[in-house]
GROMACS .gro file of C-alpha atoms in nm:
model
  429
    1MET     CA    1  14.869  -1.038 -20.226
    2PRO     CA    2  14.698  -1.386 -20.258
    3GLU     CA    3  14.871  -1.674 -20.268
    4VAL     CA    4  14.902  -1.971 -20.503
    5TYR     CA    5  15.044  -2.327 -20.546
    6ASN     CA    6  15.343  -2.358 -20.775
    7TRP     CA    7  15.395  -2.739 -20.862
    8GLN     CA    8  15.721  -2.585 -21.005
    9LEU     CA    9  15.846  -2.465 -20.655
   10GLY     CA   10  15.660  -2.717 -20.456
   11ARG     CA   11  15.481  -2.471 -20.199
   12LYS     CA   12  15.254  -2.169 -20.215
   13MET     CA   13  15.399  -1.845 -20.321
   14LEU     CA   14  15.308  -1.469 -20.378
   15TYR     CA   15  15.048  -1.360 -20.626
   16PRO     CA   16  14.836  -1.070 -20.713
   17TYR     CA   17  14.561  -1.214 -20.845
   18GLU     CA   18  14.355  -1.517 -20.727
   19GLU     CA   19  14.430  -1.881 -20.844
   20ARG     CA   20  14.240  -1.995 -21.181
   21HIS     CA   21  14.290  -2.249 -21.381
   22PRO     CA   22  14.263  -2.318 -21.793
   23LYS     CA   23  14.070  -2.667 -21.885
   24TRP     CA   24  14.352  -2.745 -22.139
   25GLN     CA   25  14.717  -2.580 -22.096
   26PHE     CA   26  14.942  -2.496 -22.436
   27SER     CA   27  15.287  -2.619 -22.356
   28PHE     CA   28  15.569  -2.775 -22.533
   29ILE     CA   29  15.923  -2.934 -22.499
   30PHE     CA   30  16.269  -2.832 -22.694
   31ASN     CA   31  16.503  -3.066 -22.724
   32ILE     CA   32  16.839  -2.894 -22.668
   33ASN     CA   33  17.063  -3.136 -22.798
   34ARG     CA   34  16.952  -3.155 -23.149
   35CYS     CA   35  16.898  -2.801 -23.206
   36ILE     CA   36  17.205  -2.686 -23.458
   37ALA     CA   37  17.086  -2.303 -23.439
   38CYS     CA   38  16.926  -2.249 -23.800
   39GLN     CA   39  16.674  -1.994 -23.719
   40THR     CA   40  16.437  -2.141 -23.933
   41CYS     CA   41  16.148  -2.134 -23.653
   42SER     CA   42  16.290  -1.736 -23.647
   43MET     CA   43  16.222  -1.704 -24.022
   44ALA     CA   44  15.922  -1.899 -23.980
   45ASP     CA   45  15.767  -1.699 -23.676
   46LYS     CA   46  15.937  -1.335 -23.820
   47SER     CA   47  15.776  -1.395 -24.171
   48THR     CA   48  15.422  -1.498 -24.008
   49TRP     CA   49  15.384  -1.226 -23.775
   50LEU     CA   50  15.610  -0.942 -23.793
   51PHE     CA   51  15.675  -0.842 -24.113
   52SER     CA   52  15.535  -0.460 -24.048
   53LYS     CA   53  15.659  -0.131 -23.968
   54GLY     CA   54  15.736  -0.115 -23.594
   55GLN     CA   55  15.823  -0.489 -23.548
   56GLU     CA   56  16.182  -0.515 -23.673
   57TYR     CA   57  16.340  -0.539 -23.422
   58MET     CA   58  16.066  -0.829 -23.287
   59TRP     CA   59  16.171  -1.180 -23.222
   60TRP     CA   60  15.895  -1.388 -23.069
   61ASN     CA   61  16.109  -1.692 -23.123
   62ASN     CA   62  16.471  -1.690 -23.107
   63VAL     CA   63  16.752  -1.914 -23.075
   64GLU     CA   64  17.018  -1.791 -22.867
   65THR     CA   65  17.407  -1.892 -22.769
   66LYS     CA   66  17.450  -1.957 -22.365
   67PRO     CA   67  17.603  -1.848 -22.165
   68TYR     CA   68  17.675  -1.494 -22.299
   69GLY     CA   69  17.368  -1.536 -22.575
   70GLY     CA   70  17.032  -1.321 -22.487
   71TYR     CA   71  16.741  -1.131 -22.661
   72PRO     CA   72  16.744  -0.876 -22.473
   73GLN     CA   73  17.107  -0.895 -22.390
   74PHE     CA   74  17.184  -1.025 -22.039
   75TYR     CA   75  16.758  -1.099 -21.968
   76ASP     CA   76  16.808  -1.355 -21.707
   77VAL     CA   77  17.159  -1.224 -21.573
   78LYS     CA   78  16.963  -0.885 -21.492
   79VAL     CA   79  16.669  -1.054 -21.334
   80ALA     CA   80  16.869  -1.345 -21.132
   81GLN     CA   81  17.088  -1.012 -21.012
   82LEU     CA   82  16.753  -0.796 -20.894
   83VAL     CA   83  16.598  -1.034 -20.709
   84GLU     CA   84  16.945  -1.150 -20.537
   85GLN     CA   85  16.965  -0.810 -20.394
   86VAL     CA   86  16.631  -0.794 -20.264
   87ASN     CA   87  16.743  -1.180 -20.090
   88PRO     CA   88  17.101  -1.255 -20.082
   89GLY     CA   89  17.232  -1.617 -20.061
   90GLY     CA   90  16.878  -1.726 -19.997
   91GLN     CA   91  16.764  -1.840 -20.343
   92VAL     CA   92  16.820  -2.207 -20.261
   93TRP     CA   93  16.675  -2.520 -20.371
   94ASN     CA   94  16.571  -2.795 -20.095
   95THR     CA   95  16.549  -3.120 -20.250
   96ARG     CA   96  16.554  -3.344 -19.920
   97VAL     CA   97  16.177  -3.284 -19.921
   98GLY     CA   98  15.891  -3.314 -20.181
   99ARG     CA   99  15.617  -3.510 -20.340
  100LYS     CA  100  15.654  -3.670 -20.699
  101HIS     CA  101  15.304  -3.473 -20.815
  102HIS     CA  102  15.285  -3.116 -20.602
  103ALA     CA  103  15.681  -3.096 -20.557
  104PRO     CA  104  15.854  -3.298 -20.880
  105TYR     CA  105  16.188  -3.093 -20.824
  106GLY     CA  106  16.229  -3.059 -20.426
  107VAL     CA  107  16.097  -2.723 -20.234
  108PHE     CA  108  16.243  -2.388 -20.362
  109GLU     CA  109  16.324  -2.205 -20.069
  110GLY     CA  110  16.416  -1.824 -20.199
  111PHE     CA  111  16.234  -1.528 -20.345
  112THR     CA  112  16.053  -1.533 -20.696
  113ILE     CA  113  15.980  -1.226 -20.868
  114PHE     CA  114  15.644  -1.186 -20.721
  115ASP     CA  115  15.764  -1.228 -20.333
  116ALA     CA  116  16.075  -0.999 -20.423
  117GLY     CA  117  15.838  -0.731 -20.640
  118ALA     CA  118  15.589  -0.743 -20.285
  119LYS     CA  119  15.860  -0.629 -20.097
  120ILE     CA  120  15.927  -0.328 -20.260
  121GLY     CA  121  15.592  -0.252 -20.367
  122GLN     CA  122  15.550  -0.428 -20.719
  123ALA     CA  123  15.317  -0.671 -20.881
  124ALA     CA  124  15.655  -0.818 -20.968
  125ILE     CA  125  16.031  -0.712 -21.003
  126GLY     CA  126  16.225  -0.625 -21.280
  127TYR     CA  127  16.370  -0.409 -21.559
  128ILE     CA  128  16.325  -0.228 -21.886
  129PRO     CA  129  16.614  -0.305 -22.141
  130THR     CA  130  16.766  -0.010 -22.322
  131ASP     CA  131  16.737   0.010 -22.731
  132GLN     CA  132  17.078  -0.098 -22.717
  133GLU     CA  133  17.040  -0.487 -22.580
  134TRP     CA  134  16.787  -0.495 -22.822
  135ARG     CA  135  16.981  -0.438 -23.113
  136PHE     CA  136  17.145  -0.806 -23.180
  137VAL     CA  137  16.962  -1.072 -23.182
  138ASN     CA  138  17.205  -1.338 -23.223
  139ILE     CA  139  17.519  -1.140 -23.007
  140TYR     CA  140  17.762  -1.406 -22.890
  141GLU     CA  141  17.643  -1.654 -23.149
  142ASP     CA  142  17.859  -1.974 -23.111
  143THR     CA  143  18.084  -1.808 -22.865
  144ALA     CA  144  18.194  -2.084 -22.640
  145THR     CA  145  18.349  -2.048 -22.321
  146SER     CA  146  18.477  -2.221 -21.971
  147MET     CA  147  18.276  -2.274 -21.717
  148ARG     CA  148  18.633  -2.234 -21.491
  149ALA     CA  149  18.632  -1.883 -21.689
  150ILE     CA  150  18.273  -1.826 -21.578
  151VAL     CA  151  18.360  -1.865 -21.212
  152ASP     CA  152  18.682  -1.679 -21.209
  153GLY     CA  153  18.546  -1.389 -21.415
  154ASN     CA  154  18.847  -1.397 -21.659
  155ASP     CA  155  18.707  -1.299 -22.033
  156ARG     CA  156  18.461  -1.432 -22.237
  157SER     CA  157  18.663  -1.641 -22.518
  158GLY     CA  158  18.777  -1.923 -22.203
  159PHE     CA  159  19.123  -1.961 -22.404
  160SER     CA  160  19.455  -1.882 -22.322
  161ALA     CA  161  19.818  -1.992 -22.410
  162ALA     CA  162  19.886  -1.915 -22.009
  163GLU     CA  163  19.649  -2.094 -21.882
  164PRO     CA  164  19.655  -2.461 -21.960
  165TRP     CA  165  19.358  -2.575 -21.863
  166LYS     CA  166  19.148  -2.385 -22.065
  167THR     CA  167  19.283  -2.551 -22.377
  168GLN     CA  168  19.298  -2.925 -22.253
  169GLY     CA  169  18.997  -2.974 -22.448
  170SER     CA  170  18.662  -3.177 -22.324
  171SER     CA  171  18.615  -3.505 -22.169
  172LEU     CA  172  18.281  -3.659 -22.069
  173PRO     CA  173  18.020  -3.643 -21.879
  174GLU     CA  174  18.086  -3.248 -21.906
  175HIS     CA  175  18.277  -3.044 -22.148
  176GLU     CA  176  18.497  -2.786 -21.987
  177THR     CA  177  18.500  -2.534 -22.264
  178PHE     CA  178  18.131  -2.489 -22.421
  179PHE     CA  179  17.826  -2.334 -22.539
  180PHE     CA  180  17.483  -2.403 -22.614
  181TYR     CA  181  17.148  -2.318 -22.838
  182LEU     CA  182  16.872  -2.192 -22.627
  183GLN     CA  183  16.547  -2.162 -22.822
  184ARG     CA  184  16.283  -1.938 -22.654
  185ILE     CA  185  15.877  -1.842 -22.709
  186CYS     CA  186  15.673  -1.697 -22.478
  187ASN     CA  187  15.592  -1.990 -22.207
  188HIS     CA  188  15.221  -1.875 -22.172
  189CYS     CA  189  15.252  -1.936 -21.818
  190THR     CA  190  15.053  -2.052 -21.564
  191TYR     CA  191  15.121  -1.746 -21.295
  192PRO     CA  192  15.267  -1.474 -21.611
  193GLY     CA  193  15.436  -1.181 -21.471
  194CYS     CA  194  15.305  -0.969 -21.766
  195LEU     CA  195  14.939  -1.052 -21.634
  196ALA     CA  196  15.037  -0.946 -21.294
  197ALA     CA  197  15.186  -0.618 -21.389
  198CYS     CA  198  14.947  -0.456 -21.622
  199PRO     CA  199  14.746  -0.160 -21.513
  200ARG     CA  200  14.505  -0.181 -21.796
  201LYS     CA  201  14.414  -0.495 -21.747
  202ALA     CA  202  14.479  -0.583 -22.089
  203ILE     CA  203  14.647  -0.935 -22.059
  204TYR     CA  204  14.424  -1.255 -22.006
  205LYS     CA  205  14.518  -1.613 -22.023
  206ARG     CA  206  14.239  -1.790 -22.232
  207PRO     CA  207  14.011  -2.061 -22.058
  208GLU     CA  208  14.041  -2.330 -22.292
  209ASP     CA  209  14.389  -2.367 -22.381
  210GLY     CA  210  14.589  -2.103 -22.150
  211ILE     CA  211  14.787  -1.889 -22.436
  212VAL     CA  212  14.850  -1.567 -22.317
  213LEU     CA  213  14.699  -1.243 -22.520
  214ILE     CA  214  14.767  -0.875 -22.480
  215ASP     CA  215  14.412  -0.676 -22.569
  216GLN     CA  216  14.523  -0.484 -22.819
  217ASN     CA  217  14.228  -0.231 -22.744
  218ARG     CA  218  14.273  -0.198 -22.400
  219CYS     CA  219  14.643  -0.169 -22.420
  220ARG     CA  220  14.792   0.152 -22.396
  221GLY     CA  221  15.205   0.110 -22.414
  222TYR     CA  222  15.278   0.157 -22.025
  223LYS     CA  223  15.557  -0.120 -22.080
  224LYS     CA  224  15.466  -0.289 -21.752
  225CYS     CA  225  15.461  -0.634 -21.892
  226VAL     CA  226  15.783  -0.541 -22.058
  227GLU     CA  227  15.926  -0.474 -21.745
  228GLN     CA  228  15.789  -0.755 -21.493
  229CYS     CA  229  15.815  -1.051 -21.773
  230PRO     CA  230  16.145  -1.227 -21.628
  231TYR     CA  231  16.202  -1.378 -22.005
  232LYS     CA  232  16.103  -1.047 -22.203
  233LYS     CA  233  15.907  -1.168 -22.458
  234PRO     CA  234  15.633  -0.863 -22.430
  235MET     CA  235  15.767  -0.649 -22.660
  236TYR     CA  236  15.675  -0.289 -22.760
  237ARG     CA  237  15.591  -0.121 -23.076
  238GLY     CA  238  15.679   0.222 -23.133
  239THR     CA  239  15.432   0.262 -23.433
  240THR     CA  240  15.114   0.167 -23.250
  241ARG     CA  241  15.220   0.299 -22.863
  242VAL     CA  242  15.108  -0.076 -22.753
  243SER     CA  243  15.273  -0.417 -22.680
  244GLU     CA  244  15.244  -0.735 -22.860
  245LYS     CA  245  15.376  -1.092 -22.803
  246CYS     CA  246  15.389  -1.475 -22.897
  247ILE     CA  247  14.953  -1.488 -22.970
  248ALA     CA  248  15.098  -1.940 -22.999
  249CYS     CA  249  14.958  -1.926 -23.350
  250TYR     CA  250  14.620  -1.988 -23.186
  251PRO     CA  251  14.425  -2.015 -23.468
  252ARG     CA  252  14.616  -2.317 -23.567
  253VAL     CA  253  14.610  -2.439 -23.215
  254GLU     CA  254  14.209  -2.396 -23.267
  255GLY     CA  255  14.213  -2.585 -23.606
  256LYS     CA  256  14.122  -2.304 -23.879
  257ASP     CA  257  14.381  -2.420 -24.057
  258PRO     CA  258  14.244  -2.642 -24.357
  259LEU     CA  259  14.548  -2.825 -24.354
  260THR     CA  260  14.411  -3.095 -24.044
  261GLY     CA  261  14.053  -3.053 -24.098
  262GLY     CA  262  13.999  -2.885 -23.768
  263GLU     CA  263  14.236  -3.066 -23.547
  264PRO     CA  264  14.456  -2.857 -23.308
  265MET     CA  265  14.774  -2.793 -23.491
  266GLU     CA  266  15.106  -2.638 -23.414
  267THR     CA  267  15.237  -2.342 -23.443
  268ARG     CA  268  15.472  -2.221 -23.732
  269CYS     CA  269  15.829  -2.235 -23.515
  270MET     CA  270  15.709  -2.572 -23.382
  271ALA     CA  271  15.675  -2.669 -23.763
  272ALA     CA  272  15.892  -2.550 -23.944
  273CYS     CA  273  16.179  -2.699 -23.717
  274VAL     CA  274  16.478  -2.886 -23.962
  275GLY     CA  275  16.626  -3.071 -23.647
  276LYS     CA  276  16.332  -3.195 -23.495
  277ILE     CA  277  16.375  -3.076 -23.115
  278ARG     CA  278  16.012  -2.984 -23.111
  279LEU     CA  279  15.713  -3.105 -22.943
  280GLN     CA  280  15.395  -2.890 -22.900
  281GLY     CA  281  15.075  -3.026 -22.665
  282LEU     CA  282  14.785  -2.931 -22.523
  283VAL     CA  283  14.798  -3.107 -22.132
  284LYS     CA  284  14.453  -3.158 -21.931
  285VAL     CA  285  14.481  -2.940 -21.580
  286GLY     CA  286  14.247  -3.101 -21.281
  287GLU     CA  287  14.051  -2.858 -21.064
  288ASP     CA  288  14.348  -2.802 -20.824
  289GLY     CA  289  14.532  -2.660 -21.055
  290LEU     CA  290  14.799  -2.938 -21.112
  291TRP     CA  291  14.809  -3.124 -21.478
  292ALA     CA  292  14.529  -3.376 -21.461
  293GLU     CA  293  14.728  -3.768 -21.524
  294ASP     CA  294  14.734  -3.843 -21.846
  295ARG     CA  295  14.982  -4.149 -21.857
  296TRP     CA  296  14.915  -4.178 -22.252
  297SER     CA  297  14.958  -3.824 -22.315
  298PRO     CA  298  15.389  -3.723 -22.505
  299GLN     CA  299  15.363  -3.419 -22.285
  300TYR     CA  300  15.258  -3.591 -21.944
  301TYR     CA  301  15.494  -3.816 -21.992
  302ALA     CA  302  15.825  -3.673 -22.097
  303ILE     CA  303  15.739  -3.408 -21.819
  304ARG     CA  304  15.558  -3.522 -21.513
  305VAL     CA  305  15.676  -3.953 -21.553
  306GLU     CA  306  16.046  -3.977 -21.729
  307GLN     CA  307  16.083  -3.617 -21.543
  308VAL     CA  308  16.301  -3.570 -21.921
  309ALA     CA  309  16.185  -3.197 -21.969
  310LEU     CA  310  16.211  -2.932 -21.745
  311PRO     CA  311  16.083  -2.571 -21.697
  312LEU     CA  312  16.327  -2.277 -21.789
  313TYR     CA  313  16.432  -2.079 -21.467
  314PRO     CA  314  16.148  -2.216 -21.253
  315GLN     CA  315  16.271  -2.026 -20.963
  316TRP     CA  316  16.176  -1.740 -21.086
  317GLY     CA  317  15.801  -1.809 -21.025
  318THR     CA  318  15.538  -1.819 -21.311
  319GLU     CA  319  15.523  -2.122 -21.351
  320PRO     CA  320  15.653  -2.159 -21.759
  321ASN     CA  321  15.492  -2.411 -21.944
  322GLY     CA  322  15.780  -2.378 -22.219
  323PHE     CA  323  16.038  -2.731 -22.102
  324TYR     CA  324  16.376  -2.833 -22.215
  325ILE     CA  325  16.539  -3.133 -22.222
  326PRO     CA  326  16.957  -2.999 -22.057
  327PRO     CA  327  17.223  -3.023 -22.312
  328ARG     CA  328  17.333  -3.346 -22.195
  329HIS     CA  329  17.763  -3.204 -22.206
  330SER     CA  330  17.740  -2.872 -22.046
  331PRO     CA  331  17.821  -2.844 -21.724
  332ARG     CA  332  17.628  -2.926 -21.430
  333GLY     CA  333  17.635  -2.609 -21.210
  334TYR     CA  334  17.542  -2.388 -21.489
  335ILE     CA  335  17.235  -2.535 -21.635
  336ARG     CA  336  17.111  -2.671 -21.255
  337GLN     CA  337  17.050  -2.263 -21.206
  338MET     CA  338  16.816  -2.268 -21.533
  339PHE     CA  339  16.645  -2.538 -21.555
  340GLY     CA  340  16.654  -2.646 -21.133
  341PRO     CA  341  16.773  -2.887 -20.965
  342GLY     CA  342  16.603  -3.191 -21.165
  343VAL     CA  343  16.911  -3.167 -21.402
  344ASP     CA  344  17.112  -3.427 -21.309
  345ASN     CA  345  16.799  -3.654 -21.310
  346ALA     CA  346  16.662  -3.527 -21.706
  347ILE     CA  347  17.025  -3.630 -21.805
  348ASP     CA  348  17.079  -3.933 -21.731
  349ARG     CA  349  16.764  -4.051 -21.829
  350TYR     CA  350  16.849  -3.858 -22.146
  351ILE     CA  351  17.146  -4.023 -22.238
  352VAL     CA  352  17.028  -4.389 -22.114
  353PRO     CA  353  16.678  -4.408 -22.199
  354SER     CA  354  16.419  -4.648 -22.118
  355ARG     CA  355  16.237  -4.877 -22.378
  356GLU     CA  356  15.963  -4.670 -22.416
  357LEU     CA  357  16.096  -4.237 -22.314
  358LEU     CA  358  16.319  -4.386 -22.704
  359ALA     CA  359  16.019  -4.484 -22.867
  360VAL     CA  360  15.832  -4.126 -22.717
  361LEU     CA  361  16.106  -3.927 -22.847
  362GLN     CA  362  16.074  -4.048 -23.197
  363LEU     CA  363  15.756  -3.833 -23.203
  364TRP     CA  364  15.947  -3.490 -23.196
  365ARG     CA  365  15.829  -3.325 -23.521
  366THR     CA  366  15.695  -3.605 -23.694
  367THR     CA  367  15.368  -3.419 -23.789
  368GLN     CA  368  15.162  -3.104 -23.813
  369GLN     CA  369  14.890  -3.171 -23.563
  370ILE     CA  370  14.920  -3.176 -23.184
  371LEU     CA  371  14.940  -3.542 -23.076
  372PHE     CA  372  14.772  -3.559 -22.770
  373ARG     CA  373  14.767  -3.973 -22.742
  374TYR     CA  374  15.082  -4.215 -22.840
  375ASP     CA  375  15.099  -4.580 -22.814
  376VAL     CA  376  15.391  -4.826 -22.873
  377ILE     CA  377  15.407  -5.151 -23.061
  378PRO     CA  378  15.701  -5.383 -22.917
  379GLY     CA  379  15.959  -5.482 -23.164
  380PRO     CA  380  16.294  -5.729 -23.168
  381LYS     CA  381  16.624  -5.572 -23.009
  382VAL     CA  382  16.844  -5.440 -23.233
  383PHE     CA  383  17.118  -5.338 -23.036
  384GLU     CA  384  17.289  -5.379 -22.715
  385THR     CA  385  17.556  -5.188 -22.544
  386GLN     CA  386  17.712  -5.016 -22.200
  387ILE     CA  387  17.682  -4.574 -22.171
  388HIS     CA  388  17.892  -4.493 -21.902
  389GLY     CA  389  17.896  -4.803 -21.789
  390ARG     CA  390  17.526  -4.870 -21.772
  391LYS     CA  391  17.364  -5.157 -21.983
  392PHE     CA  392  17.142  -5.037 -22.229
  393GLU     CA  393  16.910  -5.230 -22.524
  394MET     CA  394  16.751  -5.079 -22.818
  395TYR     CA  395  16.416  -5.215 -22.972
  396ASN     CA  396  16.291  -5.143 -23.283
  397ASP     CA  397  15.974  -5.067 -23.102
  398THR     CA  398  15.645  -4.860 -23.317
  399VAL     CA  399  15.535  -4.593 -23.209
  400LEU     CA  400  15.230  -4.461 -23.272
  401GLY     CA  401  15.065  -4.093 -23.249
  402PHE     CA  402  14.728  -3.992 -23.217
  403ASN     CA  403  14.497  -3.671 -23.274
  404LYS     CA  404  14.251  -3.481 -23.033
  405SER     CA  405  13.972  -3.739 -23.260
  406GLY     CA  406  14.199  -4.026 -23.123
  407LYS     CA  407  14.271  -4.082 -23.501
  408GLU     CA  408  14.608  -4.209 -23.591
  409VAL     CA  409  14.852  -4.010 -23.710
  410VAL     CA  410  15.181  -4.093 -23.720
  411ARG     CA  411  15.358  -4.475 -23.736
  412ILE     CA  412  15.750  -4.435 -23.695
  413GLN     CA  413  15.974  -4.675 -23.581
  414VAL     CA  414  16.247  -4.631 -23.339
  415GLU     CA  415  16.494  -4.768 -23.623
  416GLU     CA  416  16.402  -4.575 -23.902
  417PRO     CA  417  16.448  -4.753 -24.263
  418ILE     CA  418  16.682  -4.690 -24.528
  419TYR     CA  419  16.529  -4.693 -24.845
  420ILE     CA  420  16.759  -4.755 -25.185
  421ARG     CA  421  16.673  -4.578 -25.513
  422PRO     CA  422  16.661  -4.872 -25.742
  423ALA     CA  423  16.932  -4.819 -26.052
  424GLU     CA  424  16.655  -4.795 -26.289
  425ARG     CA  425  16.513  -4.484 -26.096
  426VAL     CA  426  16.873  -4.310 -25.989
  427THR     CA  427  16.884  -3.893 -26.083
  428TRP     CA  428  17.094  -3.858 -26.353
  429LEU     CA  429  17.280  -3.517 -26.374
   0.00000   0.00000   0.00000
């Protein structure tokens, strides 16, 4: 099996195909801290692509409550257990080594799904969920638990009168009792498990933007993509006997929607987000397969410069192109196993953001056009305080966002203005 370089792992890994990379890569950032689980994104996606017969259980975009929610149920726990069985006790990170660009989180010394698959004669390790596991997209929604309940394996509520430590409430910076919302679409991975697994070679990664698609004419419904995608985002459609998955609303990304006049546009789930938690982008890919340095791209800045956004389960080895600002109040041990060893740095930078990061964070969900570049116009200092013993100063800077053609499409201040309706224009009941 060939070897490819995975910058999220900081090392080479096994993959069934030789290393190839697109010119641009579709990517996105979700800010978990802002999500209210309104499911507007899920319904926007559902009403656009998944309203036909045989697609009733398909949710290409879903928001699940962690730690117990999941669609399909317990997909992440089961994948982790499968890898652990092949490499018991070896799923560890070495954070003492690594380079800023080639290994920003250190080096993962365990097995990826491809390493584990090679040990048992498969392209990647995986499983096919049962029908029962697909039944409830919102299972365990808003179900809180305590970290100690997870470690001790006690119960799923985390509350008991006989165990006072579970009812003591929470304190900063980590909450003992917690839950958070995890937003998920296809990660359009650099090394997709679904692509590696397909015996028909019906799955491909577009060279122009890195979007991963299934050729419906070649697919024969063997479900290998369902089995070996660790995130379980390809889904089998019984009425047509082929698999389907998130297509990243590629007509919008191509600029086909007349609303933007030919400019690349955000996907439906991104554009519909009520909580303003989403930022979509297209990042440049260099000849070496790594992200080309693009300092003034909001995606590159947040992910590679500030490192405030992290990949989901990077240890699985697919190099996902979906990134998350981790939940700031959740127990560190739990979210490290989800987002890797960069969690502490990411949360610290989010809680006490730099002046530039605070400005860039204002760009989340401000326009339907994909932003390729930003600029910051300095403003006056408007606030000063201490956060966890660290000095924080807030400046009312103005941040500008530019589309692919270099045209300014958004201009917003850090301190949003308040408009008071004049008396003559009051809306009377």
